[in-house]
């Protein structure tokens, strides 16, 4: 294979860097590519990102950016086979590559979907409800999120060159912030190929993303308080970057996902022969061998009740013995190589460190001959310690490869203390069929772990597993794990935005946020809004209905028809005796039904369907003889596809005294 020189993407140009370094194949050690970034103007790259990329992205709405992210995912999926071929050179099997390549594209799709479903088709994101600040409502407060006006610097690890890049890019771009991506050199050829596909998709504005395939030079010297650093790697490197003078001086946001000695626990009820015991053995073995154990979420410490530890050792050793290690391109290979010879040697050194602290190898030979000459192969190695409190090494030393250590615990309190002794992890799992054990475990350990997984016979078949970070859940952990979060759906998007408290009138807040808020001016329309396509509706358009009187017969009929005979609707004396009501009152759901009858237009289209109701509040009781009317206002709207869009309506129900009786948001599918 011809050695490829990787290129940097600097200010929308592909540029070769100086100071080239060879990247070897994990399979046989031959040179795959050369990489270098010498000669780049890193300060200019940051300026380009802020001034060109950021400005362009901020002009787009959340939904426009979400559609852009989806297009990137589709482009990667269309050319995924190109990436799979390069994936093998990293030592990964096709199954490993599926997690990285298609899992990465899936992350883009997930964030795109979240963006279109949970964010407005606007430029500003509301945070919480409107806060009243004055007696008559003319002065209010609203928290909002807006994109930071800097650039995100993404420093990624070698183990997931595609997914690791995309799980950072998805929330960053959705937030409206440009990014400079710096992949780990060992697998930069795969990251560069995926990056090139995204550029060639021709959906990104100029300056939205840039690429550095080498060192970052003086990049950090140019950071400002509007920039963000998102780092994945070792705690040692994270500390070095966190304490960079510019990061400290400018209060640069720093997101770190670093060392993590994740643990998995066999519950006290999960004796040999139970489904949970078998599931535990399978999961530990899987996490040791997927990606050759080079996962930040892999199980490094496997804990079991002391009386079951011998059975755990036998079962794990037997299962690991069936793992064929070899060329990842071979169909019968179950585990490929580590990313490099140096990585393999580092893992061997960590194994020796654990041995010197008293752990012993019970399965696998770290010095075994590689199946391919020159390759960075290492069989799965299982260690055991019978005294996990006698040494800190098993809780501090992480062999970043196919290695795990089994250890005993005496009771659940002991198990929680051992799990927490890792000083913070990305993920902790428990295999149990006991709800009480699950409760005690989570209550005692959650503060030390970013994600917790409780697996039993009822959910295992559909579980995504111990080692799978998901776009909709946070990925990160406290303490040793870095103290930060990534992904987590919209939570991850907010990491790249600034929360600001806005104080003004409802009219100003509505104009700023591009959404109707209570108290803002309304535009009364004469045409029924259900007769208008979404493109013909405007924020603040309001339809006022006629009134309807609510009679005692209506209340009694509703009670008989639905079976809701709560005392406040049917017993006059009991209702009067309550501290809330003056007598019998109408059902809240009766009022919703009458409200719908007042504002719904019965004919087909352009409103296609009612898809939900949110934020319902009943504010003022309605008594027999009272009347109600509705004001239906366009709060926000968004395109979902070429065929449909969604309108969010503010529904306000008033009585004859113009008192607000109920309010809620109505969601409808509309013709665009």
XYZ file of C-alpha atoms in Angstrom:
672
model
C 0.000 0.000 0.000
C 1.333 3.433 -0.953
C 2.087 5.713 1.990
C -0.315 8.661 1.960
C 0.564 12.148 3.114
C -2.316 13.484 5.167
C -3.397 17.072 4.611
C -4.617 19.756 6.975
C -7.812 21.663 6.174
C -6.770 25.235 6.899
C -9.148 28.115 6.129
C -11.077 26.056 3.548
C -7.914 24.794 1.789
C -6.152 21.430 1.893
C -2.564 22.117 2.941
C 0.406 19.813 3.564
C 2.243 20.446 6.804
C 5.937 20.256 7.612
C 7.683 17.937 10.077
C 6.178 14.729 8.775
C 5.842 11.686 11.029
C 5.079 8.164 9.800
C 1.970 6.353 11.030
C 2.384 2.544 11.091
C -0.273 -0.057 10.382
C -1.469 -1.820 13.527
C -1.494 -5.126 11.633
C 2.107 -5.402 10.449
C 3.852 -2.133 11.314
C 4.338 -0.914 7.736
C 3.873 2.811 7.101
C 0.303 3.776 6.253
C 0.556 7.557 6.119
C 2.619 10.554 7.105
C 1.242 13.427 9.104
C 2.401 16.891 10.086
C 1.099 20.381 10.756
C 4.285 22.413 10.787
C 3.975 25.793 9.089
C 0.273 26.351 9.777
C -0.869 29.719 11.121
C -2.975 28.524 14.049
C -4.002 32.002 15.116
C -5.335 32.669 11.623
C -7.253 29.392 11.690
C -9.002 30.451 14.895
C -9.801 33.882 13.483
C -11.203 32.306 10.323
C -13.403 29.998 12.377
C -14.762 32.833 14.509
C -15.225 35.475 11.828
C -16.262 33.376 8.821
C -17.508 30.035 10.112
C -19.211 31.277 13.251
C -20.909 34.177 11.520
C -22.321 31.868 8.839
C -23.517 29.231 11.286
C -25.227 31.780 13.538
C -27.277 33.045 10.600
C -28.825 29.585 10.327
C -31.648 28.454 12.609
C -31.392 25.363 14.780
C -33.447 23.452 12.236
C -31.312 24.503 9.303
C -28.235 23.346 11.185
C -29.989 20.098 12.109
C -30.713 19.372 8.449
C -27.082 20.159 7.622
C -25.894 17.652 10.226
C -28.201 14.989 8.793
C -26.747 15.603 5.322
C -23.253 15.010 6.716
C -24.385 11.693 8.168
C -25.932 10.623 4.870
C -22.735 11.524 3.007
C -20.656 9.385 5.378
C -23.021 6.436 5.099
C -22.943 6.634 1.299
C -19.146 6.199 1.352
C -18.769 4.040 4.453
C -16.961 1.208 2.621
C -14.020 3.539 1.961
C -13.785 4.068 5.694
C -14.094 0.377 6.534
C -11.031 -0.393 4.401
C -8.971 2.121 6.367
C -10.511 0.911 9.616
C -8.735 -2.452 9.323
C -5.349 -0.733 9.367
C -6.123 0.572 12.870
C -6.295 -3.050 14.059
C -10.092 -3.005 14.328
C -12.458 -5.658 12.982
C -15.440 -4.715 10.855
C -17.665 -5.071 13.917
C -15.386 -2.644 15.759
C -15.530 -0.340 12.750
C -19.321 -0.456 12.720
C -19.325 1.114 16.182
C -16.940 3.814 15.014
C -18.167 4.573 11.495
C -21.881 3.856 11.462
C -22.150 4.684 15.153
C -20.623 8.063 14.348
C -23.074 8.708 11.523
C -25.897 7.577 13.820
C -24.825 10.204 16.338
C -25.226 12.876 13.650
C -28.692 11.540 12.835
C -29.663 11.507 16.503
C -28.616 15.112 17.070
C -30.329 16.172 13.867
C -33.559 14.562 15.039
C -33.215 16.076 18.515
C -32.595 19.476 16.995
C -35.712 19.358 14.853
C -37.942 17.913 17.591
C -36.732 19.739 20.692
C -35.241 23.023 19.496
C -37.134 25.900 17.852
C -36.756 26.858 14.219
C -35.120 30.035 15.496
C -31.749 31.421 16.564
C -32.355 31.621 20.319
C -33.156 28.819 22.759
C -35.391 29.508 25.758
C -34.292 28.193 29.144
C -37.231 27.749 31.460
C -40.462 29.743 31.711
C -40.968 33.490 31.680
C -40.291 34.999 35.093
C -42.637 37.704 36.318
C -40.740 40.702 37.698
C -43.513 43.276 38.126
C -47.059 43.528 39.438
C -48.804 44.150 36.120
C -46.550 41.999 33.919
C -44.973 44.776 31.867
C -41.467 43.843 33.087
C -40.427 40.198 32.865
C -37.333 38.012 32.739
C -36.382 35.160 30.467
C -33.255 32.994 30.404
C -31.984 32.277 26.911
C -29.134 30.408 25.232
C -27.195 31.847 22.293
C -24.147 30.411 20.485
C -20.725 31.339 21.784
C -18.944 33.553 19.284
C -15.645 31.707 19.359
C -14.440 28.368 18.034
C -14.452 24.862 19.466
C -11.109 23.065 19.532
C -11.713 19.314 19.467
C -8.791 17.132 20.539
C -9.693 13.511 19.945
C -8.346 10.104 20.992
C -6.988 7.365 18.730
C -9.507 4.643 19.555
C -12.579 6.032 17.754
C -11.290 8.318 14.995
C -14.716 8.731 13.349
C -17.222 8.487 16.202
C -14.957 10.472 18.512
C -14.873 13.295 15.970
C -18.598 13.223 15.189
C -19.873 12.991 18.771
C -18.166 16.336 19.366
C -19.045 17.910 16.017
C -22.774 17.123 16.190
C -23.649 19.265 19.247
C -21.081 21.908 18.305
C -22.487 22.537 14.836
C -26.072 22.276 16.060
C -25.277 25.002 18.590
C -23.961 27.210 15.779
C -20.263 27.109 16.688
C -17.404 26.340 14.248
C -14.820 23.676 15.106
C -11.137 22.934 14.620
C -10.600 19.169 14.790
C -7.321 17.643 15.935
C -7.368 13.818 15.655
C -4.840 11.558 17.380
C -1.951 10.865 15.008
C -2.095 7.060 15.339
C -5.399 6.857 13.416
C -5.463 10.287 11.769
C -5.710 8.716 8.297
C -9.203 7.414 9.090
C -10.307 10.696 10.667
C -8.969 12.650 7.688
C -10.863 10.422 5.248
C -14.149 10.926 7.113
C -13.478 14.672 7.388
C -12.822 14.840 3.625
C -16.180 13.178 2.909
C -17.944 15.831 4.988
C -16.198 18.650 3.125
C -17.040 17.076 -0.236
C -20.705 16.815 0.775
C -20.758 20.581 0.119
C -23.327 21.386 2.807
C -21.113 23.225 5.301
C -20.591 26.984 5.181
C -17.024 28.256 4.787
C -15.054 28.134 8.009
C -17.458 25.762 9.778
C -14.842 23.057 10.309
C -11.056 22.855 9.961
C -8.583 20.001 10.482
C -5.112 19.735 12.025
C -3.291 16.435 11.321
C -0.331 16.977 13.602
C 0.631 19.049 16.616
C -1.334 22.133 17.624
C 1.692 24.446 17.870
C 0.765 27.754 19.466
C -2.986 27.271 18.930
C -3.759 27.525 22.655
C -1.972 30.870 22.912
C -4.727 32.398 20.756
C -7.738 31.116 22.716
C -10.284 33.558 24.171
C -13.156 33.354 26.607
C -15.560 32.707 23.728
C -13.696 29.549 22.686
C -14.216 25.997 23.954
C -11.797 23.090 24.235
C -13.235 19.579 24.153
C -10.593 16.967 24.942
C -10.520 13.165 25.011
C -7.358 11.440 26.199
C -5.153 10.881 29.203
C -5.478 12.687 32.521
C -1.833 13.752 32.198
C -2.449 15.551 28.891
C -5.751 16.973 30.130
C -3.991 18.511 33.130
C -1.341 20.040 30.882
C -3.964 21.623 28.644
C -6.273 22.731 31.470
C -3.416 24.644 33.065
C -2.312 26.397 29.880
C -1.962 30.115 30.732
C -4.488 31.182 28.096
C -7.087 28.673 29.314
C -6.739 29.972 32.868
C -6.438 33.667 31.974
C -9.375 33.710 29.552
C -11.601 31.278 31.504
C -11.815 29.074 28.428
C -14.453 26.373 28.749
C -12.711 23.013 28.997
C -14.592 19.750 28.485
C -12.509 16.682 29.390
C -13.189 12.978 28.994
C -10.130 11.215 30.369
C -8.885 8.173 32.341
C -11.610 5.979 33.794
C -11.300 2.678 35.655
C -14.866 1.577 34.990
C -16.294 -1.259 37.011
C -18.974 -3.910 36.619
C -20.583 -5.706 39.520
C -22.164 -9.142 39.808
C -25.080 -8.709 42.195
C -25.277 -10.647 45.461
C -28.294 -12.546 44.117
C -26.630 -13.488 40.797
C -25.282 -16.925 41.678
C -23.753 -19.238 39.040
C -26.582 -20.666 36.960
C -28.726 -17.525 37.045
C -29.298 -15.504 33.863
C -27.595 -12.520 35.486
C -24.397 -14.510 36.120
C -24.212 -15.548 32.459
C -24.952 -12.002 31.297
C -22.184 -10.638 33.512
C -19.608 -13.097 32.111
C -20.621 -12.276 28.552
C -20.442 -8.517 29.134
C -17.035 -8.533 30.819
C -15.583 -10.676 28.017
C -17.156 -8.448 25.371
C -15.791 -5.274 26.918
C -12.321 -6.825 27.106
C -12.267 -7.753 23.409
C -14.260 -5.121 21.479
C -11.759 -2.680 19.956
C -9.101 -4.849 21.658
C -10.190 -3.276 24.932
C -9.179 0.194 23.750
C -12.354 1.874 24.952
C -12.715 4.593 27.537
C -15.831 2.752 28.747
C -14.307 -0.765 28.921
C -14.646 -2.796 32.126
C -11.301 -2.604 33.957
C -12.559 -3.913 37.321
C -15.012 -6.836 37.552
C -16.375 -7.371 41.049
C -18.242 -10.392 42.387
C -19.378 -11.759 45.756
C -16.412 -13.551 47.298
C -18.175 -16.929 47.215
C -18.704 -16.643 43.427
C -15.249 -15.389 42.420
C -13.808 -18.817 41.525
C -16.801 -19.514 39.298
C -16.391 -16.098 37.652
C -12.725 -16.827 36.980
C -13.462 -20.202 35.383
C -16.301 -18.908 33.229
C -14.380 -15.865 32.017
C -11.203 -17.815 31.281
C -13.173 -20.348 29.279
C -15.006 -17.705 27.277
C -11.852 -15.677 26.566
C -10.038 -18.815 25.387
C -12.483 -18.965 22.470
C -11.551 -15.459 21.286
C -9.528 -15.773 18.080
C -6.988 -12.960 17.822
C -5.669 -12.170 14.360
C -5.811 -10.086 11.210
C -9.001 -8.022 11.575
C -9.808 -8.583 7.887
C -10.271 -12.339 8.435
C -13.896 -13.401 8.913
C -13.135 -15.717 11.838
C -11.141 -13.089 13.778
C -12.917 -11.967 16.935
C -10.306 -9.479 18.154
C -7.786 -7.510 16.136
C -4.649 -5.643 17.121
C -3.979 -2.728 19.392
C -3.435 0.527 17.569
C 0.387 0.409 17.672
C 3.409 -1.422 19.043
C 3.954 1.393 21.532
C 0.384 1.041 22.774
C 0.850 -2.720 23.167
C 4.065 -2.167 25.103
C 2.327 0.349 27.364
C -0.413 -2.185 28.128
C 2.204 -4.822 28.936
C 3.867 -2.373 31.323
C 0.567 -1.704 33.084
C -0.043 -5.451 33.438
C 3.389 -5.814 35.033
C 2.523 -2.956 37.399
C -0.624 -4.755 38.508
C 1.314 -7.973 38.984
C 3.888 -6.246 41.140
C 1.025 -4.954 43.300
C -0.180 -8.498 43.963
C -2.595 -9.287 41.115
C -1.960 -12.500 39.230
C -2.725 -13.500 35.636
C -5.384 -16.212 35.461
C -6.018 -16.176 31.693
C -4.020 -15.009 28.658
C -0.314 -14.482 27.996
C 0.768 -10.851 27.477
C 4.030 -12.059 25.882
C 2.400 -14.371 23.335
C 3.779 -14.310 19.791
C 1.680 -12.114 17.477
C -0.366 -13.912 14.794
C 1.049 -11.482 12.191
C 4.733 -10.533 12.298
C 5.234 -6.887 13.238
C 1.640 -6.461 14.412
C 0.514 -4.935 17.705
C -1.405 -7.991 18.867
C -2.093 -8.930 22.478
C -4.467 -11.698 23.654
C -7.103 -10.908 26.296
C -5.473 -10.944 29.732
C -7.530 -11.559 32.869
C -6.011 -10.793 36.266
C -7.274 -11.562 39.742
C -6.715 -9.975 43.117
C -8.182 -11.448 46.294
C -7.402 -8.370 48.368
C -8.803 -5.313 46.533
C -8.361 -3.191 49.670
C -4.735 -4.197 50.083
C -3.456 -2.231 47.101
C -4.495 0.911 45.267
C -2.996 -0.231 41.957
C -6.112 -2.099 40.775
C -8.104 1.104 41.311
C -5.495 3.480 39.869
C -3.658 1.677 37.050
C -5.473 1.417 33.695
C -4.094 -0.953 31.045
C -5.784 0.558 27.967
C -6.220 -2.723 26.152
C -7.836 -6.178 26.461
C -7.267 -6.406 30.202
C -9.547 -6.661 33.231
C -9.068 -7.574 36.880
C -11.584 -9.604 38.881
C -11.914 -9.046 42.614
C -14.242 -10.016 45.480
C -16.569 -7.991 47.669
C -18.232 -8.969 50.944
C -21.567 -7.121 50.828
C -23.256 -4.294 48.911
C -21.729 -1.602 51.106
C -18.285 -3.040 50.381
C -19.073 -3.283 46.659
C -20.138 0.375 46.467
C -17.001 1.479 48.310
C -14.782 -0.527 45.935
C -16.538 0.869 42.856
C -16.145 4.404 44.177
C -12.471 3.826 44.962
C -11.799 4.362 41.254
C -12.290 8.090 42.060
C -14.805 8.681 39.297
C -15.689 6.806 36.138
C -17.610 7.108 32.906
C -19.783 4.055 33.500
C -20.610 1.534 36.208
C -22.830 -1.506 35.696
C -24.656 -3.932 37.963
C -26.022 -7.358 37.020
C -28.842 -8.192 39.401
C -32.486 -9.243 39.515
C -32.964 -7.653 42.930
C -34.685 -4.220 42.979
C -33.381 -3.616 46.504
C -29.786 -4.303 45.431
C -30.245 -1.923 42.494
C -31.633 0.794 44.766
C -28.823 0.487 47.293
C -26.166 0.337 44.584
C -27.311 3.437 42.721
C -27.926 5.429 45.904
C -24.418 4.702 47.115
C -22.465 5.000 43.873
C -24.198 7.453 41.520
C -22.212 10.485 42.702
C -18.987 8.885 41.464
C -20.099 7.748 38.014
C -21.396 9.466 34.887
C -23.648 6.647 33.678
C -25.030 3.619 35.508
C -26.443 0.493 33.935
C -28.562 -2.101 35.764
C -28.974 -5.278 33.713
C -31.127 -8.313 34.357
C -32.956 -11.019 32.436
C -35.820 -8.661 31.519
C -33.827 -5.947 29.702
C -30.609 -7.639 28.538
C -31.883 -8.499 25.064
C -32.553 -4.853 24.278
C -29.747 -3.340 26.325
C -27.115 -1.339 24.463
C -24.494 -2.701 26.852
C -22.022 -1.431 29.412
C -19.604 0.168 26.970
C -21.907 2.038 24.588
C -22.208 5.823 25.022
C -25.477 7.020 23.486
C -26.164 10.399 21.848
C -29.239 10.974 24.012
C -27.440 10.267 27.309
C -24.550 12.137 28.873
C -21.065 10.742 28.303
C -18.599 11.819 30.958
C -17.951 11.425 34.628
C -16.676 13.122 37.769
C -13.216 13.096 39.292
C -10.686 10.906 37.496
C -12.987 10.727 34.454
C -12.546 14.464 33.799
C -15.487 16.117 35.525
C -17.276 16.985 32.278
C -20.088 15.815 30.040
C -20.520 15.290 26.311
C -23.597 14.438 24.235
C -26.762 13.954 26.312
C -28.985 15.325 23.566
C -29.734 19.035 23.907
C -27.650 19.122 27.111
C -24.541 18.688 24.961
C -25.605 21.499 22.641
C -25.810 23.893 25.588
C -22.123 23.304 26.406
C -21.371 25.437 23.343
C -23.824 28.210 24.193
C -24.059 31.048 26.695
C -27.007 31.317 29.070
C -28.090 34.924 29.543
C -30.880 36.449 31.632
C -32.920 38.931 29.587
C -35.076 41.545 31.369
C -37.609 43.536 29.380
C -41.252 43.691 28.329
C -43.043 40.618 26.940
C -43.065 42.317 23.527
C -39.288 42.710 23.540
C -38.735 39.170 24.816
C -40.933 37.843 22.025
C -39.001 39.809 19.411
C -35.648 38.666 20.808
C -36.573 34.991 21.014
C -38.651 34.805 17.809
C -41.407 33.096 19.814
C -44.635 34.321 21.335
C -44.500 34.659 25.114
C -47.479 35.429 27.385
C -48.210 39.128 27.520
C -46.625 39.891 24.141
C -48.706 41.692 21.511
C -51.067 39.553 19.481
C -52.072 40.009 15.862
C -55.790 39.271 15.640
C -56.624 37.488 12.388
C -60.005 37.115 10.674
C -59.289 33.902 8.754
C -59.424 30.773 10.890
C -55.783 29.727 11.428
C -56.589 26.063 10.677
C -57.437 27.251 7.151
C -53.881 28.605 6.668
C -50.734 26.736 5.706
C -47.813 27.049 8.061
C -46.014 29.426 5.700
C -49.042 31.747 5.884
C -48.984 31.901 9.681
C -46.906 34.396 11.651
C -45.660 34.338 15.233
C -48.308 36.070 17.358
C -51.230 35.428 14.981
C -54.278 34.995 17.226
C -57.767 33.592 16.729
C -60.391 34.676 19.276
C -63.357 32.356 19.679
C -66.931 32.886 20.740
C -67.966 32.094 24.330
C -69.690 29.027 25.732
C -71.563 28.794 29.015
C -70.795 25.822 31.246
C -73.952 24.487 32.896
C -74.500 22.161 35.853
C -76.007 19.679 33.389
C -72.755 19.763 31.381
C -70.759 18.920 34.523
C -73.061 16.063 35.559
C -73.203 14.624 32.037
C -69.392 14.682 31.794
C -69.138 12.949 35.171
C -71.546 10.183 34.138
C -70.033 9.824 30.671
C -66.395 9.577 31.852
C -66.829 8.112 35.330
C -64.964 11.059 36.903
C -67.174 11.766 39.932
C -64.600 13.551 42.069
C -66.306 15.307 45.007
C -65.544 18.833 43.727
C -67.716 18.168 40.665
C -70.598 16.283 42.304
C -70.926 17.250 46.004
C -71.851 20.891 46.642
C -71.332 20.797 50.408
C -67.988 19.010 50.216
C -66.797 21.397 47.515
C -67.743 24.433 49.622
C -65.978 22.935 52.621
C -62.698 22.690 50.753
C -60.170 25.542 51.072
C -60.016 25.834 47.272
C -63.558 25.949 45.868
C -66.723 27.960 46.520
C -68.945 25.136 45.326
C -69.143 22.531 42.582
C -66.752 23.183 39.697
C -66.303 22.022 36.117
C -63.830 19.250 35.372
C -60.535 20.507 33.968
C -60.790 18.029 31.122
C -64.322 19.147 30.384
C -62.926 22.653 29.900
C -60.235 21.305 27.542
C -62.887 19.525 25.524
C -65.098 22.606 25.334
C -62.064 24.723 24.424
C -61.249 22.406 21.530
C -64.862 22.614 20.407
C -64.550 26.385 20.343
C -61.366 26.646 18.264
C -61.182 23.491 16.111
C -62.125 23.844 12.456
C -63.587 20.507 11.299
C -62.605 20.416 7.622
C -59.503 18.515 6.341
C -56.174 20.380 6.084
C -54.009 22.423 6.247
C -53.899 21.216 9.884
C -53.349 17.485 9.572
C -53.368 16.239 13.152
C -53.169 17.153 16.819
C -49.923 15.539 18.057
C -49.706 16.628 21.668
C -50.441 18.940 24.538
C -47.787 20.325 26.882
C -47.421 22.626 29.890
C -51.066 22.368 30.958
C -52.084 24.505 33.916
C -55.542 24.973 35.494
C -55.520 28.409 37.099
C -59.066 29.544 37.966
C -62.088 27.334 38.870
C -65.086 27.475 36.546
C -68.490 27.255 38.259
C -71.876 26.387 36.764
C -73.123 29.404 34.822
C -69.637 30.714 34.011
C -68.633 31.055 30.381
C -65.318 30.366 28.687
C -63.634 31.587 25.521
C -60.293 30.791 23.896
C -57.443 32.782 22.388
C -55.359 30.553 20.097
C -51.950 32.089 19.283
C -49.071 30.900 17.102
C -46.187 30.468 19.564
C -43.618 28.961 17.187
C -43.415 26.856 14.050
C -40.914 24.548 12.409
C -40.490 22.515 9.240
C -40.286 18.738 9.805
C -40.110 17.555 6.194
C -41.146 18.613 2.705
C -44.656 17.369 3.475
C -45.229 18.500 7.058
C -44.338 21.047 9.667
C -45.187 21.592 13.317
C -46.992 24.557 14.805
C -46.900 25.166 18.549
C -49.980 27.108 19.634
C -50.402 28.980 22.906
C -53.921 28.142 24.079
C -55.349 30.515 26.688
C -58.806 29.876 28.130
C -60.557 32.856 29.791
C -63.802 33.180 31.764
C -66.405 35.942 31.484
C -64.307 38.113 33.825
C -61.284 37.802 31.492
C -59.522 35.733 34.149
C -57.169 33.092 32.816
C -58.808 29.737 33.493
C -56.296 27.387 31.821
C -53.287 27.550 29.528
C -51.302 25.016 27.551
C -49.305 24.463 24.395
C -51.014 22.612 21.553
C -48.885 20.864 18.916
C -50.232 20.249 15.426
C -48.907 18.726 12.234
C -49.474 21.159 9.379
C -49.046 21.453 5.665
C -45.933 23.618 5.191
